[in-house]
Coordinates of N, CA and C in Angstrom, one line a residue:
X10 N 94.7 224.7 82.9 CA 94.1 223.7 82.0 C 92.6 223.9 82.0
X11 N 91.8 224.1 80.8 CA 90.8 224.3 80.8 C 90.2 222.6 80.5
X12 N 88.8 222.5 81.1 CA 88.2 221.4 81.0 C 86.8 221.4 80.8
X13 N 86.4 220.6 79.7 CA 84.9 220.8 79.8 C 84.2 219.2 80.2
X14 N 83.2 219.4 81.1 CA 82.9 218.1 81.3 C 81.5 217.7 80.5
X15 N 81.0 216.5 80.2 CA 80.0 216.0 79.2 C 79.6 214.8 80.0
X16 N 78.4 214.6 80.4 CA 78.0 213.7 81.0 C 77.4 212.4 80.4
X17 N 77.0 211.3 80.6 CA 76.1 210.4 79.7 C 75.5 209.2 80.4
X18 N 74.5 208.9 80.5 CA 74.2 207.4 80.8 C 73.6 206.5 79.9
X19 N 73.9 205.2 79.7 CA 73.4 204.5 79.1 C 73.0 203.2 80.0
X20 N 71.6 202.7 79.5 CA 71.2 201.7 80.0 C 70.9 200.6 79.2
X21 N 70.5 199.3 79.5 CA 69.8 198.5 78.5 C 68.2 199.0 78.9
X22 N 68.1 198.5 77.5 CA 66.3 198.7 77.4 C 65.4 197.3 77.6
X23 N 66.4 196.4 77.1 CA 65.9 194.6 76.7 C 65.3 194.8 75.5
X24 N 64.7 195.7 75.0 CA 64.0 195.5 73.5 C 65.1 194.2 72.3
X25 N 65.7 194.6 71.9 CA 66.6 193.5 71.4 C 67.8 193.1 72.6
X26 N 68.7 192.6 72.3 CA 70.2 191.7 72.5 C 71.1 193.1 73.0
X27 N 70.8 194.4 72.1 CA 72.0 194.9 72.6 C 71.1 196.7 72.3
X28 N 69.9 196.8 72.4 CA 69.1 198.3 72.6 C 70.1 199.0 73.7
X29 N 69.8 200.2 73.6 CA 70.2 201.0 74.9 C 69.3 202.2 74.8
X30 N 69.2 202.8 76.0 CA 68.8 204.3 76.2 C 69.7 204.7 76.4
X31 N 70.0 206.1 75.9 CA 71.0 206.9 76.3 C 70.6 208.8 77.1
X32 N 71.1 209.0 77.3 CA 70.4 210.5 77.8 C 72.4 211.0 78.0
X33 N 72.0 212.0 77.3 CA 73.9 212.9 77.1 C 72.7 214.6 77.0
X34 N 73.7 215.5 78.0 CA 73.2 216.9 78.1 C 71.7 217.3 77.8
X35 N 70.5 216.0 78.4 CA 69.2 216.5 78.4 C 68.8 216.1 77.3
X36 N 69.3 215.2 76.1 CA 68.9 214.6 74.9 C 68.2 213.3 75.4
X37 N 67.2 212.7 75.1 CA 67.2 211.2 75.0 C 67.3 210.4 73.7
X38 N 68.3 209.9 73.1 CA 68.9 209.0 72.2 C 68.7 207.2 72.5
X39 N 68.4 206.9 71.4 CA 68.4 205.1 71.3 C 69.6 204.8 70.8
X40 N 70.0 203.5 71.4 CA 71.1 202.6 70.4 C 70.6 201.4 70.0
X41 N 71.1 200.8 69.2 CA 70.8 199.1 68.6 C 72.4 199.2 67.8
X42 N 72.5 197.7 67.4 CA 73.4 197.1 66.6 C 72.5 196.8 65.3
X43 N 72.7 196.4 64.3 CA 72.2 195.9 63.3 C 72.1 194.4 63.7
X44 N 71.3 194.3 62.4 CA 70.8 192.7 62.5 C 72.0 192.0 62.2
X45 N 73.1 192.0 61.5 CA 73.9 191.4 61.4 C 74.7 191.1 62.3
X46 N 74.6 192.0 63.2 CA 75.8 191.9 64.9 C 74.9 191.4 65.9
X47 N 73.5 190.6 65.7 CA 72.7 190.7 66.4 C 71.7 191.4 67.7
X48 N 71.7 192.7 66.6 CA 71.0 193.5 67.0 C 69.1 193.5 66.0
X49 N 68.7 194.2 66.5 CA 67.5 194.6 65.6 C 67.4 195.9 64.7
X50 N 68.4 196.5 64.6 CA 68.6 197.7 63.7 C 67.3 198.9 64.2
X51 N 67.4 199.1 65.7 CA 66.0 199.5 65.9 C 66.8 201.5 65.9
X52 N 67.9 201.5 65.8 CA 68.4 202.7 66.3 C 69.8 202.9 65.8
X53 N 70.3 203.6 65.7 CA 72.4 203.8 65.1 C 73.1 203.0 66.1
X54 N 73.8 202.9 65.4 CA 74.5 202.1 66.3 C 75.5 202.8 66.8
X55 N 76.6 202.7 67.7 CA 77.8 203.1 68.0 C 78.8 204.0 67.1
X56 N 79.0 202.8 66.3 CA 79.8 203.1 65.1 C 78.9 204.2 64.4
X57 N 77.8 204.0 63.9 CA 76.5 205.5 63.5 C 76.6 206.6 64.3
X58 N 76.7 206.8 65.5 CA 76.8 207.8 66.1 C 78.1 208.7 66.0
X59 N 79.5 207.8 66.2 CA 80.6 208.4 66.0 C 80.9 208.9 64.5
X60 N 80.3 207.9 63.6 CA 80.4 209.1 62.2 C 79.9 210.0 62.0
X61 N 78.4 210.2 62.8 CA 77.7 211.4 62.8 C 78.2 212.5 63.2
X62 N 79.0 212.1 64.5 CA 79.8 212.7 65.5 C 80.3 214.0 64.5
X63 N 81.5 212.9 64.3 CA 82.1 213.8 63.1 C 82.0 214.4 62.0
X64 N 80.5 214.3 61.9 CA 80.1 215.1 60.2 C 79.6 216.4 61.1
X65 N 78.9 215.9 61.8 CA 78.2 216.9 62.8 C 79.4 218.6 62.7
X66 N 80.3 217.8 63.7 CA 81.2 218.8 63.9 C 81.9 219.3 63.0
X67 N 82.3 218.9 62.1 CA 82.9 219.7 60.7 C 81.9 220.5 60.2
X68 N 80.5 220.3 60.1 CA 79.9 221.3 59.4 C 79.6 222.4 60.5
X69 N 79.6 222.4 61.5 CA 79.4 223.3 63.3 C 80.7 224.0 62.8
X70 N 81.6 223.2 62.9 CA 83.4 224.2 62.4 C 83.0 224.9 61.8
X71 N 83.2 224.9 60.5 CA 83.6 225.1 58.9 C 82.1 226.4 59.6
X72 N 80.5 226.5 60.2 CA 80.0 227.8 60.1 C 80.3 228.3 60.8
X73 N 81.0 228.0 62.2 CA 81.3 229.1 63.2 C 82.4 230.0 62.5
X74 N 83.7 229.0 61.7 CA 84.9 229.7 61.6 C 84.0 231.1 60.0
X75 N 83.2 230.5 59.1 CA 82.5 231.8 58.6 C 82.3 232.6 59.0
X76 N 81.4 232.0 60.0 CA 80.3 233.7 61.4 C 81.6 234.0 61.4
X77 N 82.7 233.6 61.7 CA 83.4 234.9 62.9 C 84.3 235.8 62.0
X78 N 84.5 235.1 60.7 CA 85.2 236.1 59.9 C 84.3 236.7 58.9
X79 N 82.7 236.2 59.4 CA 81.8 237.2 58.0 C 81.9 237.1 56.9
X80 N 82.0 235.6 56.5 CA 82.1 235.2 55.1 C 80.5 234.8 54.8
X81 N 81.0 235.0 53.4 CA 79.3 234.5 52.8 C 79.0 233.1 52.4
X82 N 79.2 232.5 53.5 CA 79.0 231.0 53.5 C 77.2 230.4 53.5
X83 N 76.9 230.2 52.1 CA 75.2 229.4 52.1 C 74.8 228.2 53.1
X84 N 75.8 227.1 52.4 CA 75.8 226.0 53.2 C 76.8 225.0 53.6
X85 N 77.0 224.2 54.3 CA 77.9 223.4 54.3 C 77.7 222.2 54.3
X86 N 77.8 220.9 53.8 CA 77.5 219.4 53.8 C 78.7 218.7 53.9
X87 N 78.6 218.0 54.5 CA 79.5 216.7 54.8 C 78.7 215.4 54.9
X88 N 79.6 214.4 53.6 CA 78.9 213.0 53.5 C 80.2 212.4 54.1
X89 N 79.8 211.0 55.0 CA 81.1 210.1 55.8 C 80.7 209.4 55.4
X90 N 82.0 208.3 55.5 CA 82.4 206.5 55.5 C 82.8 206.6 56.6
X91 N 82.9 204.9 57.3 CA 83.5 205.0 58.5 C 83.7 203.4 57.9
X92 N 85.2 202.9 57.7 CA 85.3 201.5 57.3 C 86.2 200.9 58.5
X93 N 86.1 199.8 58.9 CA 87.0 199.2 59.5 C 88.0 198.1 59.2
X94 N 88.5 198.1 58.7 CA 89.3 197.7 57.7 C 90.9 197.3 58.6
X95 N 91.0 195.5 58.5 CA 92.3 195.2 58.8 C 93.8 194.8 57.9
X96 N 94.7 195.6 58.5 CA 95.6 195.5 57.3 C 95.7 196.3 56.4
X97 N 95.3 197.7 57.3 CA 95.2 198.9 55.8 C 96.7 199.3 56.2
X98 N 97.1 199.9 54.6 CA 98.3 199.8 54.4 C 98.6 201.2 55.4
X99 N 97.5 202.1 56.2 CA 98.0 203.3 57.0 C 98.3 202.4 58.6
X100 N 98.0 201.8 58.8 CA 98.4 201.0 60.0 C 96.9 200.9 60.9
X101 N 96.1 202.0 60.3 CA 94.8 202.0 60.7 C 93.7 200.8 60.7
X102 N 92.8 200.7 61.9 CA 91.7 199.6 61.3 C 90.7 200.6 61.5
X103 N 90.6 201.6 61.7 CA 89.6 202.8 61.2 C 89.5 203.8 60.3
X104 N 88.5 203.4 58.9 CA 89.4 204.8 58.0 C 87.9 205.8 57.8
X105 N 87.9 206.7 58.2 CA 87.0 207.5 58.5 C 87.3 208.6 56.6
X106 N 86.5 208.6 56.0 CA 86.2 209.6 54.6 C 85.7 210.5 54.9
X107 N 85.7 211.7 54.6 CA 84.7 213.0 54.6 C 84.7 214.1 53.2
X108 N 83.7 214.0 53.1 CA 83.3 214.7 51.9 C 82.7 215.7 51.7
X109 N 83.5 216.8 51.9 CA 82.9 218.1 52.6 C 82.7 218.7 51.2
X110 N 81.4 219.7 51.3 CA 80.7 220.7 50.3 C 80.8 221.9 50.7
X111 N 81.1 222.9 50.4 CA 80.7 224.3 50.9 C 80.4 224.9 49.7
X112 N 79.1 225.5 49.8 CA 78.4 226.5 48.8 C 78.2 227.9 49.7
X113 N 78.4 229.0 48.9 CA 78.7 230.4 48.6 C 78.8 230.5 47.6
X114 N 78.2 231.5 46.4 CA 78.2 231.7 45.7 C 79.3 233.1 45.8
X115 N 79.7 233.5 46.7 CA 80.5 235.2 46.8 C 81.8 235.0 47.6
X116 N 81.8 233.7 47.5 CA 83.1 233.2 49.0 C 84.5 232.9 47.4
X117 N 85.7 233.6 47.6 CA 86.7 233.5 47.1 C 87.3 232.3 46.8
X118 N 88.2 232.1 46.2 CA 88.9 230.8 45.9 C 89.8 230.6 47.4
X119 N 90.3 231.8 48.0 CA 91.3 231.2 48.9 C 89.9 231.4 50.2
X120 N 88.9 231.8 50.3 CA 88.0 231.5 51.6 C 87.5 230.2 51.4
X121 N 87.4 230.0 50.4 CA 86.7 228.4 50.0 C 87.8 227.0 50.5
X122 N 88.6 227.6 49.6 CA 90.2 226.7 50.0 C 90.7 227.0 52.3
X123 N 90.3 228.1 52.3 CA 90.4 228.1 54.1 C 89.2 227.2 55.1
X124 N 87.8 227.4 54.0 CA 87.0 226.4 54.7 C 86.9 225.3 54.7
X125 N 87.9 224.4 54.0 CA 88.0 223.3 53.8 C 89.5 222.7 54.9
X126 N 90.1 223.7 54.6 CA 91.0 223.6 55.8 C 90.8 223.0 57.3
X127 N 89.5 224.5 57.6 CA 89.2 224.1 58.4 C 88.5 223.5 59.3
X128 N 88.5 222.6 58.0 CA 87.1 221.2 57.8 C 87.6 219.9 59.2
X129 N 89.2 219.9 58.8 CA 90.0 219.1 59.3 C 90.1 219.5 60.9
X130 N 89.6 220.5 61.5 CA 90.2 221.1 63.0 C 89.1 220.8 63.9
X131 N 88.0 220.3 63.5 CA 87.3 220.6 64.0 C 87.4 219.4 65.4
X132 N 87.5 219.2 66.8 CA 87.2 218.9 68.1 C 87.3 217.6 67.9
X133 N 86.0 216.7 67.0 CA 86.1 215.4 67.2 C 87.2 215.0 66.2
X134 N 87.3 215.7 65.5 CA 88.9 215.0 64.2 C 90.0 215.0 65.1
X135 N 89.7 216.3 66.0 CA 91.4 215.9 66.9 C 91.5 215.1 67.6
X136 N 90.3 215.0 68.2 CA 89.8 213.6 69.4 C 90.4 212.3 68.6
X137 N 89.3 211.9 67.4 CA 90.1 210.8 66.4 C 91.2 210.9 66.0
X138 N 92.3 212.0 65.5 CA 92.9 211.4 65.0 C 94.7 211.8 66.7
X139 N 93.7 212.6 67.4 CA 95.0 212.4 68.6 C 95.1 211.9 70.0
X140 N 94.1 210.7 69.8 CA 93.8 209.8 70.6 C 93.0 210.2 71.7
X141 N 92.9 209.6 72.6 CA 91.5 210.1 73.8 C 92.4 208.9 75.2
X142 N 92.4 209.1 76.1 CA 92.6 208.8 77.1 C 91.1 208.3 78.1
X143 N 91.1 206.9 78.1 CA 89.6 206.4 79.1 C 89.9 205.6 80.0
X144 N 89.5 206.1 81.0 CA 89.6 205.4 82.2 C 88.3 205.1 82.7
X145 N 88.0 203.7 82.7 CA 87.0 202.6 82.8 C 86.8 202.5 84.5
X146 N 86.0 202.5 85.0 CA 85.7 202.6 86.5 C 85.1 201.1 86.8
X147 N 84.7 200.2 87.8 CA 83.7 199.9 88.3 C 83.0 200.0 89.2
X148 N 81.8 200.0 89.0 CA 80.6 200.7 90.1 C 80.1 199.5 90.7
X149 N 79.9 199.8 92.3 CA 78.6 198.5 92.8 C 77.6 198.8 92.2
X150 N 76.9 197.5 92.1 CA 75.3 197.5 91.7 C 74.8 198.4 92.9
X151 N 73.5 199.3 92.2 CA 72.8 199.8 93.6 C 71.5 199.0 93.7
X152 N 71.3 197.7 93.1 CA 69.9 196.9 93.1 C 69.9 196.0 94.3

């Protein structure tokens, strides 16, 4: 079984109700809520990060799977929704949109039609759409 491990910490900051510092693989990232969840909108929120998440990685897909077959792929964009929505008729309260673009001006109808394909494979889509397994710990305070 192959495994990759990804580390993260998050703290409060106190700046608003619900700020955090985050630090994931040597990044330092902020969080907030919006003012409406009683936050101060100082930073993305949760829910902001995980759609990024996922635009992120579909356009990372869609150029590696080019590079490796040497297509003439320009650019790639992806615009997201992320709605939460109860009572959707998919059984879902998460419905995630993506709106993928690929420009090439020399890329074929069926390489065009394959990068969109492989728009869907990418890591976090599988994660979302084939669940994740979390096991919640608790730690002593070390204060």
């Amino acid at each position: 079984m192959m495994s990759e491990l990804i580390s993260a910490r998050v703290e409060e900051t106190h700046i608003s109700d619900f700020s955090v510092s985050i630090e994931v693989s040597g990044h330092r990232l902020s969080g907030d809520e919006p003012e409406s969840q009683g936050g101060l909108n100082l930073a993305p929120s949760p829910y902001d990060y995980l759609t990024a998440a996922l635009g992120e990685c579909t356009a990372m897909t869609v150029r590696w799977y080019a590079r490796q077959k040497n297509w003439p792929l320009q650019d790639v964009r992806v615009e997201l929704t992320h709605e939460r929505v109860a009572g959707h008729v998919s059984g879902k309260a998460d419905i995630f949109r993506k709106s993928v673009t690929i420009l090439g001006e020399q890329l074929s109808d069926e390489q065009r039609q394959r990068l969109h394909d492989i728009a869907a494979k990418c890591p976090v889509h599988k994660t979302l759409t084939g669940g994740a397994f979390i096991e919640t710990l608790s730690e002593p305070a070390d204060y």
